Coordinates of C-alpha atoms in Angstrom, one line a residue:
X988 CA 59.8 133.3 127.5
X989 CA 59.5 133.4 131.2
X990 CA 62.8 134.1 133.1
X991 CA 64.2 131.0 135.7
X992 CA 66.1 131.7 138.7
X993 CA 69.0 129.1 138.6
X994 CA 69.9 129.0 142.5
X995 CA 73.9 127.9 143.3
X996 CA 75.6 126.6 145.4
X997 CA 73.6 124.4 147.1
X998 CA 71.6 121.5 146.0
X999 CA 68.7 122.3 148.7
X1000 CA 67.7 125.6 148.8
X1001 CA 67.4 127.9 151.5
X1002 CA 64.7 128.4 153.8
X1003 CA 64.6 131.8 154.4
X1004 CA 62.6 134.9 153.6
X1005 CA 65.0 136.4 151.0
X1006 CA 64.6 133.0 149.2
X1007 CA 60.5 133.2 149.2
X1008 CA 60.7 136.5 147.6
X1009 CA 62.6 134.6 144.8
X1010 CA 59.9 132.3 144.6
X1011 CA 57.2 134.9 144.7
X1012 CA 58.8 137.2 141.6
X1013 CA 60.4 134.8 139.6
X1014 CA 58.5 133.1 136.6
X1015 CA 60.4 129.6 137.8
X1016 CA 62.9 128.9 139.9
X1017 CA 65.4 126.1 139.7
X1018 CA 68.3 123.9 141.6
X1019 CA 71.3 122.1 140.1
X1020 CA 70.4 118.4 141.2
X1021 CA 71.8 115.2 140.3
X1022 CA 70.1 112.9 138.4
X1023 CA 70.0 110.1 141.1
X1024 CA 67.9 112.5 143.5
X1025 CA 65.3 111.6 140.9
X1026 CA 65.4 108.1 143.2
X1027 CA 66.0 109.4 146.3
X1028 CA 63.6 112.6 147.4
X1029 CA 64.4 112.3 150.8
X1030 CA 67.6 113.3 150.1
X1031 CA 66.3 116.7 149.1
X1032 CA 65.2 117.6 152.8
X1033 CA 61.5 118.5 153.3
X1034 CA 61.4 121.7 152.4
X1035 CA 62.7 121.5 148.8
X1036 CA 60.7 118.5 148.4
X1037 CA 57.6 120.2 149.3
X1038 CA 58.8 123.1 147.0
X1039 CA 59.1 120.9 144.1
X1040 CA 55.7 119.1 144.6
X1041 CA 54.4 122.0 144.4
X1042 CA 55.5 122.8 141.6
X1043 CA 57.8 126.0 142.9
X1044 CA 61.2 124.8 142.4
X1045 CA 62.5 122.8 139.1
X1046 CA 65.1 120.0 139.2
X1047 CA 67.9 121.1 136.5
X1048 CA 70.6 117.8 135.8
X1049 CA 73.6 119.4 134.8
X1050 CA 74.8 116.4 132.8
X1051 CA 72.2 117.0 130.2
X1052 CA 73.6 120.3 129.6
X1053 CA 77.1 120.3 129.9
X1054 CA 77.7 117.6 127.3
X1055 CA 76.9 120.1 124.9
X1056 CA 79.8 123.1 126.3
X1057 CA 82.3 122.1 123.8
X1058 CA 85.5 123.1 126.3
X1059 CA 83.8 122.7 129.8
X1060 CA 86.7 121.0 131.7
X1061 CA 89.4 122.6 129.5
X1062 CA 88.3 126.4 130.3
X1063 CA 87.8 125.7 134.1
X1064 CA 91.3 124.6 134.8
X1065 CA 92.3 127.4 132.5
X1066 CA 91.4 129.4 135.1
X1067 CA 92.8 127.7 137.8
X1068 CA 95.8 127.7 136.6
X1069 CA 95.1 131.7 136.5
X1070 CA 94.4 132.2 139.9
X1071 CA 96.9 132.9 142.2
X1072 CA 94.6 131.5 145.3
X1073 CA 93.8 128.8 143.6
X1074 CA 97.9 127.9 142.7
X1075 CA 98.7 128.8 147.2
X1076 CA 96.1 126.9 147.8
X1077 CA 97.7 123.4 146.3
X1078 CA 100.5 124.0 148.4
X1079 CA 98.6 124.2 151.7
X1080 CA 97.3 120.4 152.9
X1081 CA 95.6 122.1 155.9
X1082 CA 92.5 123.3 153.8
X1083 CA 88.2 122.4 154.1
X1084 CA 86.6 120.3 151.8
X1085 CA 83.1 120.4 150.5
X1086 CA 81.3 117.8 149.0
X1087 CA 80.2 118.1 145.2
X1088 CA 78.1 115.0 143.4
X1089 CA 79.9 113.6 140.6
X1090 CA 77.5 114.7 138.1
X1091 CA 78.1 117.7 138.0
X1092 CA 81.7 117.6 138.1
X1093 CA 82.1 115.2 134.8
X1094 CA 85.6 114.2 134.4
X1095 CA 86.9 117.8 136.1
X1096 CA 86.7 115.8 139.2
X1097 CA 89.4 113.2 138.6
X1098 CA 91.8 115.7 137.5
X1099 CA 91.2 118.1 140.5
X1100 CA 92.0 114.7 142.9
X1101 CA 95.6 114.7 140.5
X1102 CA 96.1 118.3 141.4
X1103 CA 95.6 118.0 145.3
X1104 CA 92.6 119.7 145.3
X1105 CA 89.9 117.0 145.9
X1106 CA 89.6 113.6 146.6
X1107 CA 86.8 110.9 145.7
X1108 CA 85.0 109.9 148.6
X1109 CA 82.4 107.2 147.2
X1110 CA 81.3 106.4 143.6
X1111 CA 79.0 109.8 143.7
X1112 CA 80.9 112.1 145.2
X1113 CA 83.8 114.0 145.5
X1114 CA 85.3 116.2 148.6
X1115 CA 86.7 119.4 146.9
X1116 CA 88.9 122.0 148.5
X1117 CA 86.4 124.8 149.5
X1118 CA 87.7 127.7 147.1
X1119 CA 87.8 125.7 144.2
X1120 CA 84.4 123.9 145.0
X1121 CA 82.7 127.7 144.8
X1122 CA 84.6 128.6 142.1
X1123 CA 83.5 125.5 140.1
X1124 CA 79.4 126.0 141.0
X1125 CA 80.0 130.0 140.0
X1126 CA 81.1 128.4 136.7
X1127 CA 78.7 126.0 136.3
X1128 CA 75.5 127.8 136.7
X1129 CA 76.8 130.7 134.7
X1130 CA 77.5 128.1 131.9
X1131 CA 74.0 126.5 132.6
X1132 CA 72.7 130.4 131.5
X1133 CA 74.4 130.3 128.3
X1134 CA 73.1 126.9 127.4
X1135 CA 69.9 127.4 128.3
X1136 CA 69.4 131.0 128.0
X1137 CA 66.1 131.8 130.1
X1138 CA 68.5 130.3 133.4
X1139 CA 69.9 133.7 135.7
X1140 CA 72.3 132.7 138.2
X1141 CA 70.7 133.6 141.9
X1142 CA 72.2 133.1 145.2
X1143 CA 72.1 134.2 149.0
X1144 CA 75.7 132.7 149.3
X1145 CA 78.2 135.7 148.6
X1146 CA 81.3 134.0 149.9
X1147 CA 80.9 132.4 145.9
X1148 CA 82.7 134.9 144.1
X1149 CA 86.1 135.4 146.7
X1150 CA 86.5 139.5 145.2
X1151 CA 89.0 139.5 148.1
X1152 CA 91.4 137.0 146.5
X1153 CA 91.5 139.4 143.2
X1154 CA 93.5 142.2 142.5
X1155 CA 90.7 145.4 143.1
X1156 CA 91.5 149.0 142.5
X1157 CA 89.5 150.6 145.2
X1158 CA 89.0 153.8 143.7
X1159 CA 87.2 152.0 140.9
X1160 CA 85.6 149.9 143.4
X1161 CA 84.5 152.9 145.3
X1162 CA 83.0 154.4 142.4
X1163 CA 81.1 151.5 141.3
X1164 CA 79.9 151.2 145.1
X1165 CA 78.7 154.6 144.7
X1166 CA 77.0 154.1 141.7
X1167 CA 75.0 151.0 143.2
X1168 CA 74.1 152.3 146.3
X1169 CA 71.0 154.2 144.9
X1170 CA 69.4 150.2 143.2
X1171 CA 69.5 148.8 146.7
X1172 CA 67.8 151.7 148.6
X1173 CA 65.8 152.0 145.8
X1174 CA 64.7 148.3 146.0
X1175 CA 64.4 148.5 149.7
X1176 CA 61.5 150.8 149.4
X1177 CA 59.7 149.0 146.7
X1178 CA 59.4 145.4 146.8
X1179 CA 56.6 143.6 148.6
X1180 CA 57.4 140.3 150.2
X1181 CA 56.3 138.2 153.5
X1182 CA 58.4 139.1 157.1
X1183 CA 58.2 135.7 158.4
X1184 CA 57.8 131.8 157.5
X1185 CA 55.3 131.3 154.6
X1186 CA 54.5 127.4 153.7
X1187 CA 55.8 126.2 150.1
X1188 CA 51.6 125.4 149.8
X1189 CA 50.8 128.8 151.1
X1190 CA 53.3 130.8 148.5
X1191 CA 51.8 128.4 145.1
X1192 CA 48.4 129.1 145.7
X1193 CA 49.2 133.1 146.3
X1194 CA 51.6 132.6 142.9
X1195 CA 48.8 130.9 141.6
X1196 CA 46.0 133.0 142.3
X1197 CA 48.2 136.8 141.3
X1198 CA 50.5 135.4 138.7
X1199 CA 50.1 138.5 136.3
X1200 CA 50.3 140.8 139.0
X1201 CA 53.2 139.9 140.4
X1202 CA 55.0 139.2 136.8
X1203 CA 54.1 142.6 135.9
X1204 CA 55.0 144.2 139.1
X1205 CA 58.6 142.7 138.1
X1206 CA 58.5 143.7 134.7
X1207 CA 58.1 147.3 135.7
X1208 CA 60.6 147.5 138.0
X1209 CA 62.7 145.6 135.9
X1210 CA 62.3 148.1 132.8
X1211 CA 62.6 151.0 135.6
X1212 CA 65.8 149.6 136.9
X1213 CA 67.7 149.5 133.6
X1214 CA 66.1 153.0 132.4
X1215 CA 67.6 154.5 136.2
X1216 CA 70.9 152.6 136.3
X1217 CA 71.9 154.6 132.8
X1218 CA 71.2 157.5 134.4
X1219 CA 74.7 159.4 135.0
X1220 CA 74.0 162.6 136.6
X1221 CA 72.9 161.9 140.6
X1222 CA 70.4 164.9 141.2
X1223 CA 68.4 163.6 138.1
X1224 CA 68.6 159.9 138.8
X1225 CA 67.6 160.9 142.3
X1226 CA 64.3 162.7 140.9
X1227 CA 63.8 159.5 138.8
X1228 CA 63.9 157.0 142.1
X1229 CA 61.4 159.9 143.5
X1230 CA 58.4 159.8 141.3
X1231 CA 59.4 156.2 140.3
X1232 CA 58.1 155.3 144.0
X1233 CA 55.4 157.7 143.9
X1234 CA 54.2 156.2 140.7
X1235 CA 54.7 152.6 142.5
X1236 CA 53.1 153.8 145.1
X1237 CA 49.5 152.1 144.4
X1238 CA 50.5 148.5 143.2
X1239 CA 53.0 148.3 146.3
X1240 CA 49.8 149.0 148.4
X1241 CA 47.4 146.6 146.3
X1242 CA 50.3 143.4 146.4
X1243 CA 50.8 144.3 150.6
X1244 CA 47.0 144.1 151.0
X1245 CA 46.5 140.6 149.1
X1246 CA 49.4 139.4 151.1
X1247 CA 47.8 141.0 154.3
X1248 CA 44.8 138.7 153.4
X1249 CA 46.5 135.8 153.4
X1250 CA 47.2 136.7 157.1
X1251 CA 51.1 137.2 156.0
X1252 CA 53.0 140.2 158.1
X1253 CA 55.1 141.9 155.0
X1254 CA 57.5 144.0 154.7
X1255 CA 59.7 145.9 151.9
X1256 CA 63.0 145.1 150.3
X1257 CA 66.0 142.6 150.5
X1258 CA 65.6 140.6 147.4
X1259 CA 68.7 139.9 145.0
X1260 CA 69.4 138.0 141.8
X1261 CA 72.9 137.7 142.4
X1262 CA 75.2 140.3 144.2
X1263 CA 76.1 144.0 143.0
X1264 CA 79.8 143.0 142.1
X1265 CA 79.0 139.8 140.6
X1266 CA 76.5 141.7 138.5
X1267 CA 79.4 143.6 137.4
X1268 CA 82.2 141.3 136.9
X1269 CA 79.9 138.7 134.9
X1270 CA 79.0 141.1 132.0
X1271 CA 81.1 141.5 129.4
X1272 CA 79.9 145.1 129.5
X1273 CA 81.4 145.6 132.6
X1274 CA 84.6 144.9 131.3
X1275 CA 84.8 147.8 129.4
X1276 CA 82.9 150.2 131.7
X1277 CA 85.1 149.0 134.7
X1278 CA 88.8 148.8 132.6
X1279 CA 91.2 148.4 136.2
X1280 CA 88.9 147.5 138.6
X1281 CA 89.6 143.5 137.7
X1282 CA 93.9 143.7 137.0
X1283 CA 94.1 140.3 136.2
X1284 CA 91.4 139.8 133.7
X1285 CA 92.4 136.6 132.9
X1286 CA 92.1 135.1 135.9
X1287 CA 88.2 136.6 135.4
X1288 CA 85.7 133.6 135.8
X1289 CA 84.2 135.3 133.1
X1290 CA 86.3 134.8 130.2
X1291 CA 86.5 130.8 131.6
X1292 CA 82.8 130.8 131.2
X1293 CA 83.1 132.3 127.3
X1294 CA 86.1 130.3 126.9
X1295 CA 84.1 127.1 127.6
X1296 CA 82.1 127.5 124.3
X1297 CA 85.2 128.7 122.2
X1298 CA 84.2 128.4 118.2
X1299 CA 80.7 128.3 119.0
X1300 CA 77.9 130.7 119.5
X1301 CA 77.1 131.8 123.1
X1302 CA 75.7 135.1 124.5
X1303 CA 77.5 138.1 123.7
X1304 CA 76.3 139.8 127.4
X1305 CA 77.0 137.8 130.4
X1306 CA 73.6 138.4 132.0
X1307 CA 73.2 141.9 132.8
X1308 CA 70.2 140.7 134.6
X1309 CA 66.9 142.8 134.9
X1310 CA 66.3 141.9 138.4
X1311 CA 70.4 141.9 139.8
X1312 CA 69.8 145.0 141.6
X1313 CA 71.3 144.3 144.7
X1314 CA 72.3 142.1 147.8
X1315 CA 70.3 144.6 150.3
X1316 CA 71.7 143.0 153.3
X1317 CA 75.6 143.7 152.2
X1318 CA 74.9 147.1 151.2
X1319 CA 78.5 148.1 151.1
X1320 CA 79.5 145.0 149.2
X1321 CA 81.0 143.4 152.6
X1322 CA 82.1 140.0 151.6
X1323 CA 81.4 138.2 154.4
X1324 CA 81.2 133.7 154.3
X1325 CA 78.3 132.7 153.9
X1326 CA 76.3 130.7 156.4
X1327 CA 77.6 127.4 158.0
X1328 CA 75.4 125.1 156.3
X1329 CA 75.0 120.9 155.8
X1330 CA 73.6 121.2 152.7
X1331 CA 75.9 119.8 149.7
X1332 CA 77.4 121.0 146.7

């Protein structure tokens, strides 16, 4: 079963390099598009629409999904209702909107406009107060992943999870910094990937042409990754990361030289599925590991997202995702906004 990037929160995705190592290493990547775009290409910007002729980036319509989440709206506003930001929030009129297409909102979007906390701007989409927007695209694409379980939430946007608005024990968090530090200069080191602009034509005829390569480059790292990250005593994992990159050592060389043929200038590191604390607070795993870090569990995005299929079978592990290593460019989880960007929700 190949293994599909789901990026959020955006409908285009991002033209940047950290983005073409996504498309390089993943076996498909895809964006949460409304159906209508189907229509209207243009209104994907060129670059996506490039990267979906090519065949690099699948179109994913949420409302073909989400039909079958038995309590999708029910468990959202669950946690609304949990979240203190979300509850100051409706009593501050001076806030940003974002825009988020009616599709993927269902019927949550009508009863966010009775809250205060969106209203409808045409008969497609709906301007939604900017916390709550992230918080609803978070939900949605770690929903999409237990639908369809081969989708893994990915995104360059860390201003989607707002840590700073829960209730963090910072010795905990300090500790779990600590223990993540090692994956992201361990990645750093290891992972191949163009320095500057690469064409969407350019990056499916190099996928094309070193498909298994690159797939199995992942895998390894992948299986190395979990095998080090269970590693508790430092000095050993330490030696592990050593020979690990010594061992690496020859297909990093061989994947820099085919790039280097295609006339690309690489360098190393600075990929991420999604970021180190998201990794973290999304398993159910972590929960137990991490008992004080999150205070007010229930406010957790995570229990909305297993709430939503309450009484029916979902995925026990909230992806603990082979290839969520790290955010390199945040090394000390600093959750800064994302980019200013025109792209919609």
């Amino acid at each position: 079963m190949n293994n599909i990037a789901l990026y959020f929160p955006f409908i285009q995705v991002p033209q940047t390099r950290w983005f073409t190592q996504v498309l390089l290493y993943w076996d498909e990547v895809a964006s949460i598009v409304p159906f209508e775009f189907i229509y209207k290409p243009e209104a994907l910007g060129p670059y996506m629409r490039e990267l979906v002729k090519e065949g690099l980036v699948r179109q994913i319509f949420p409302q073909e999904y989400i039909q079958n989440v038995p309590r999708f709206s029910e468990s959202f506003f669950e946690f609304l209702d949990n979240t203190p930001i979300v509850r100051s929030i409706r009593n501050n009129f001076r806030f940003r909107y974002v825009e988020i297409h009616i599709e993927k909102l269902s019927d949550i979007g009508r009863e966010l406009c009775e809250r205060g906390l969106a209203y409808q701007k045409n008969s497609s989409w709906y301007f939604v107060e900017e916390n709550t927007a992230i918080y609803f695209m978070t939900y949605l694409a770690f929903v999409l992943g237990q639908v369809e379980h081969n989708f893994i939430p990915v995104t360059d946007y860390l201003k989607n999870i707002q840590i700073h608005h829960m209730k963090i024990n910072k010795k905990n968090l300090n500790r779990m910094i600590a223990k993540n530090n090692f994956i992201i200069d361990f990645v750093e080191s290891i992972l191949p990937a163009p320095s500057t602009s690469v064409s969407p034509y350019q990056i499916a005829e190099f996928k094309g042409r070193y498909r298994d390569e690159l797939r199995r480059f992942r895998q390894r790292l992948e299986s190395l990754f979990i095998n080090i990250s269970s590693i508790a005593d430092n000095s050993l994992r330490q030696e592990k990361i050593k020979l690990a990159r010594q061992n690496f050592k020859e297909e990093i060389e061989e994947l820099i030289s085919k790039m280097n043929a295609n006339r690309w200038q690489t360098m190393l590191g600075s990929i991420c599925a999604i970021t180190p604390l998201v990794t973290e607070l999304f398993t159910m795993n972590s929960l137990d590991n991490y008992t004080g870090l999150v205070t007010n569990a229930t406010s957790s995005l995570i229990l909305a997202v297993s709430g939503a299929f309450q009484g029916y079978r979902y995925k026990q592990e909230l992806y603990r995702s082979p290839l969520a290593y790290a955010a390199l460019a945040h090394k000390h989880f600093k959750l800064v906004p994302g980019p200013r960007q025109s792209r919609t929700i």
